[in-house]
Amino acid sequence: MNLEASKNPNAITARNSFTYYHGMAHIGASVAPKIMNKSYTITIPIDTKQKSEGVLVAHGNHTSGYTIYIKNKRAVYEYNNMEEVFRIESKKKVPTGPSTITFEFKVTGQSEGIGTLYIDDEQVGTVQMNNLLDKIVSNEGLDVGRDRLSPVSKNYSKEGEFQFNGKIEKVNYELEPAAK
């Protein structure tokens, strides 16, 4: 963790790029990327085996947050907002070997936008998202390669931390300035 950021949490809100790695400790909510009211992209280069699945990134908990994971060889993005769930599940299977999972969110209005999921630059699904949280994603922080605390998704809540059993090269966030 950046010591300067821990002294001044506002330093986090000024940043537009974040990179995290598989095996990192839990990232506290106060120093996780502030995605509210911003267009952003999450890019995750991975390397999978035949039966790789699990959480790639999770931020939040069962009442509010988002997660990107692989289950049954499908890439899934979910955002929950006090039990209202927005979800994309790829029809295309995540290929065995190296690939990149990307989620892109574009703001279209106050607390709303369009989310798009990609596998290797191929669009595999979109979702219109409304009534999004505009102050904080969750009091629970961010995890890479697992969902350590209360699970964001009911779809893997019986899997424990649902630790990813492939390789995550990194999780990269690129944020645009906040929408006005």
CSV table of C-alpha atoms in Angstrom, one decimal:
chain,number,residue,atom,x,y,z
A,1,MET,CA,0.0,0.0,0.0
A,2,ASN,CA,1.2,3.5,-0.7
A,3,LEU,CA,2.1,5.1,2.6
A,4,GLU,CA,1.2,8.6,1.3
A,5,ALA,CA,-2.2,7.4,0.3
A,6,SER,CA,-2.9,6.0,3.7
A,7,LYS,CA,-2.0,9.4,5.2
A,8,ASN,CA,-4.2,11.2,2.7
A,9,PRO,CA,-7.1,9.2,1.4
A,10,ASN,CA,-7.9,12.1,-1.0
A,11,ALA,CA,-4.8,11.1,-2.9
A,12,ILE,CA,-6.7,8.0,-4.1
A,13,THR,CA,-9.5,10.1,-5.5
A,14,ALA,CA,-6.9,12.0,-7.6
A,15,ARG,CA,-5.5,8.9,-9.2
A,16,ASN,CA,-6.9,7.5,-12.5
A,17,SER,CA,-4.8,4.3,-12.8
A,18,PHE,CA,-4.5,1.4,-10.4
A,19,THR,CA,-2.7,-2.0,-10.8
A,20,TYR,CA,-3.1,-5.0,-8.5
A,21,TYR,CA,-1.6,-8.5,-8.5
A,22,HIS,CA,-2.8,-12.0,-7.7
A,23,GLY,CA,-1.8,-12.8,-4.1
A,24,MET,CA,-2.0,-9.3,-2.7
A,25,ALA,CA,-3.5,-8.6,0.7
A,26,HIS,CA,-7.1,-7.3,0.9
A,27,ILE,CA,-7.2,-3.7,-0.2
A,28,GLY,CA,-9.3,-1.5,2.2
A,29,ALA,CA,-12.3,0.4,0.9
A,30,SER,CA,-10.7,3.7,1.6
A,31,VAL,CA,-7.8,3.1,-0.8
A,32,ALA,CA,-9.6,1.1,-3.5
A,33,PRO,CA,-10.4,2.7,-6.9
A,34,LYS,CA,-13.2,5.2,-6.7
A,35,ILE,CA,-15.4,4.3,-9.7
A,36,MET,CA,-18.6,6.1,-8.7
A,37,ASN,CA,-19.9,8.4,-11.5
A,38,LYS,CA,-16.9,7.7,-13.7
A,39,SER,CA,-16.4,5.8,-16.9
A,40,TYR,CA,-13.7,3.2,-16.4
A,41,THR,CA,-12.1,0.0,-17.7
A,42,ILE,CA,-10.9,-3.0,-15.8
A,43,THR,CA,-8.4,-5.2,-17.7
A,44,ILE,CA,-7.3,-8.6,-16.5
A,45,PRO,CA,-4.8,-10.7,-18.4
A,46,ILE,CA,-5.1,-14.3,-17.3
A,47,ASP,CA,-3.8,-17.8,-18.1
A,48,THR,CA,-6.3,-20.6,-17.5
A,49,LYS,CA,-6.1,-24.4,-17.4
A,50,GLN,CA,-8.9,-26.7,-18.6
A,51,LYS,CA,-11.0,-26.2,-15.4
A,52,SER,CA,-9.9,-22.8,-14.2
A,53,GLU,CA,-12.5,-20.8,-12.4
A,54,GLY,CA,-12.9,-18.4,-9.5
A,55,VAL,CA,-13.0,-14.7,-8.7
A,56,LEU,CA,-10.7,-12.4,-10.7
A,57,VAL,CA,-11.6,-9.3,-8.8
A,58,ALA,CA,-14.2,-8.4,-6.2
A,59,HIS,CA,-15.0,-5.1,-4.5
A,60,GLY,CA,-17.7,-5.0,-1.9
A,61,ASN,CA,-20.1,-7.5,-0.3
A,62,HIS,CA,-23.5,-9.2,-0.7
A,63,THR,CA,-25.4,-5.8,-0.3
A,64,SER,CA,-23.2,-3.6,-2.6
A,65,GLY,CA,-20.3,-4.1,-4.9
A,66,TYR,CA,-19.1,-5.7,-8.1
A,67,THR,CA,-17.2,-8.8,-9.1
A,68,ILE,CA,-15.6,-10.3,-12.2
A,69,TYR,CA,-15.2,-14.1,-12.1
A,70,ILE,CA,-15.1,-17.2,-14.2
A,71,LYS,CA,-17.5,-20.1,-13.6
A,72,ASN,CA,-18.3,-23.0,-15.9
A,73,LYS,CA,-15.8,-21.5,-18.4
A,74,ARG,CA,-17.9,-18.4,-18.7
A,75,ALA,CA,-16.7,-14.9,-17.8
A,76,VAL,CA,-19.2,-13.1,-15.6
A,77,TYR,CA,-19.5,-9.5,-14.4
A,78,GLU,CA,-22.0,-8.6,-11.6
A,79,TYR,CA,-22.8,-5.4,-9.8
A,80,ASN,CA,-25.2,-5.4,-6.9
A,81,ASN,CA,-26.8,-2.3,-5.5
A,82,MET,CA,-28.7,-3.1,-2.3
A,83,GLU,CA,-29.9,-6.4,-3.9
A,84,GLU,CA,-30.6,-5.0,-7.4
A,85,VAL,CA,-28.2,-7.0,-9.5
A,86,PHE,CA,-26.9,-6.2,-13.0
A,87,ARG,CA,-25.2,-9.1,-14.6
A,88,ILE,CA,-23.4,-10.1,-17.8
A,89,GLU,CA,-22.5,-13.7,-18.5
A,90,SER,CA,-20.6,-14.5,-21.7
A,91,LYS,CA,-22.1,-17.1,-24.0
A,92,LYS,CA,-18.5,-17.6,-25.3
A,93,LYS,CA,-16.3,-19.8,-23.2
A,94,VAL,CA,-13.1,-18.4,-21.8
A,95,PRO,CA,-10.3,-20.1,-23.8
A,96,THR,CA,-7.8,-22.3,-22.2
A,97,GLY,CA,-4.4,-20.6,-22.0
A,98,PRO,CA,-3.6,-16.9,-22.1
A,99,SER,CA,-6.5,-14.4,-22.6
A,100,THR,CA,-7.7,-11.1,-21.4
A,101,ILE,CA,-11.0,-10.3,-19.7
A,102,THR,CA,-12.0,-6.7,-19.8
A,103,PHE,CA,-15.0,-4.8,-18.4
A,104,GLU,CA,-15.7,-1.3,-19.6
A,105,PHE,CA,-18.3,1.0,-18.0
A,106,LYS,CA,-19.4,4.2,-19.8
A,107,VAL,CA,-21.5,6.8,-17.9
A,108,THR,CA,-24.7,7.8,-19.7
A,109,GLY,CA,-26.3,9.9,-17.0
A,110,GLN,CA,-26.4,10.5,-13.3
A,111,SER,CA,-25.8,7.2,-11.5
A,112,GLU,CA,-26.3,5.2,-14.7
A,113,GLY,CA,-24.4,3.8,-17.6
A,114,ILE,CA,-23.6,0.8,-19.9
A,115,GLY,CA,-21.4,-2.0,-18.9
A,116,THR,CA,-19.6,-4.1,-21.6
A,117,LEU,CA,-17.7,-7.4,-21.1
A,118,TYR,CA,-15.0,-8.5,-23.4
A,119,ILE,CA,-12.9,-11.7,-23.9
A,120,ASP,CA,-9.7,-10.9,-25.9
A,121,ASP,CA,-11.2,-7.7,-27.3
A,122,GLU,CA,-14.4,-9.5,-28.5
A,123,GLN,CA,-17.6,-8.1,-27.0
A,124,VAL,CA,-19.4,-10.9,-25.2
A,125,GLY,CA,-22.2,-8.9,-23.5
A,126,THR,CA,-23.6,-5.6,-22.3
A,127,VAL,CA,-25.9,-4.4,-19.6
A,128,GLN,CA,-27.7,-1.1,-19.0
A,129,MET,CA,-27.1,-0.2,-15.3
A,130,ASN,CA,-29.3,2.3,-13.4
A,131,ASN,CA,-29.5,3.6,-9.8
A,132,LEU,CA,-25.9,3.0,-9.2
A,133,LEU,CA,-24.2,3.9,-5.9
A,134,ASP,CA,-22.8,7.4,-6.2
A,135,LYS,CA,-20.9,7.8,-2.9
A,136,ILE,CA,-19.2,4.5,-2.1
A,137,VAL,CA,-19.1,1.0,-3.6
A,138,SER,CA,-19.0,-0.7,-0.2
A,139,ASN,CA,-17.4,-0.5,3.3
A,140,GLU,CA,-15.7,-3.8,2.4
A,141,GLY,CA,-12.6,-3.5,0.2
A,142,LEU,CA,-11.2,-5.1,-2.9
A,143,ASP,CA,-9.7,-8.6,-3.4
A,144,VAL,CA,-7.8,-10.0,-6.4
A,145,GLY,CA,-8.1,-13.7,-7.1
A,146,ARG,CA,-10.7,-14.4,-4.4
A,147,ASP,CA,-13.6,-12.8,-2.5
A,148,ARG,CA,-12.3,-12.9,1.1
A,149,LEU,CA,-15.2,-11.4,3.1
A,150,SER,CA,-18.9,-11.4,2.4
A,151,PRO,CA,-19.3,-12.6,-1.2
A,152,VAL,CA,-20.5,-10.0,-3.7
A,153,SER,CA,-22.3,-12.7,-5.8
A,154,LYS,CA,-24.9,-15.2,-4.7
A,155,ASN,CA,-23.7,-17.3,-7.6
A,156,TYR,CA,-20.5,-18.3,-5.8
A,157,SER,CA,-21.5,-17.7,-2.1
A,158,LYS,CA,-21.4,-21.5,-1.4
A,159,GLU,CA,-17.8,-21.7,-2.8
A,160,GLY,CA,-16.2,-19.9,0.1
A,161,GLU,CA,-13.6,-17.3,-1.1
A,162,PHE,CA,-14.0,-18.8,-4.7
A,163,GLN,CA,-10.3,-18.5,-5.2
A,164,PHE,CA,-9.2,-18.4,-8.8
A,165,ASN,CA,-7.1,-21.5,-9.7
A,166,GLY,CA,-5.5,-20.1,-12.9
A,167,LYS,CA,-3.0,-17.3,-13.2
A,168,ILE,CA,-3.9,-13.6,-13.0
A,169,GLU,CA,-1.1,-11.5,-14.5
A,170,LYS,CA,-2.6,-8.3,-13.0
A,171,VAL,CA,-5.8,-6.3,-12.6
A,172,ASN,CA,-5.6,-2.9,-14.1
A,173,TYR,CA,-8.1,0.0,-13.6
A,174,GLU,CA,-8.2,3.0,-15.8
A,175,LEU,CA,-10.6,5.7,-14.7
A,176,GLU,CA,-11.9,8.8,-16.5
A,177,PRO,CA,-12.7,12.0,-14.6
A,178,ALA,CA,-16.0,12.0,-12.8
A,179,ALA,CA,-19.2,12.8,-14.8
A,180,LYS,CA,-20.8,16.1,-14.0
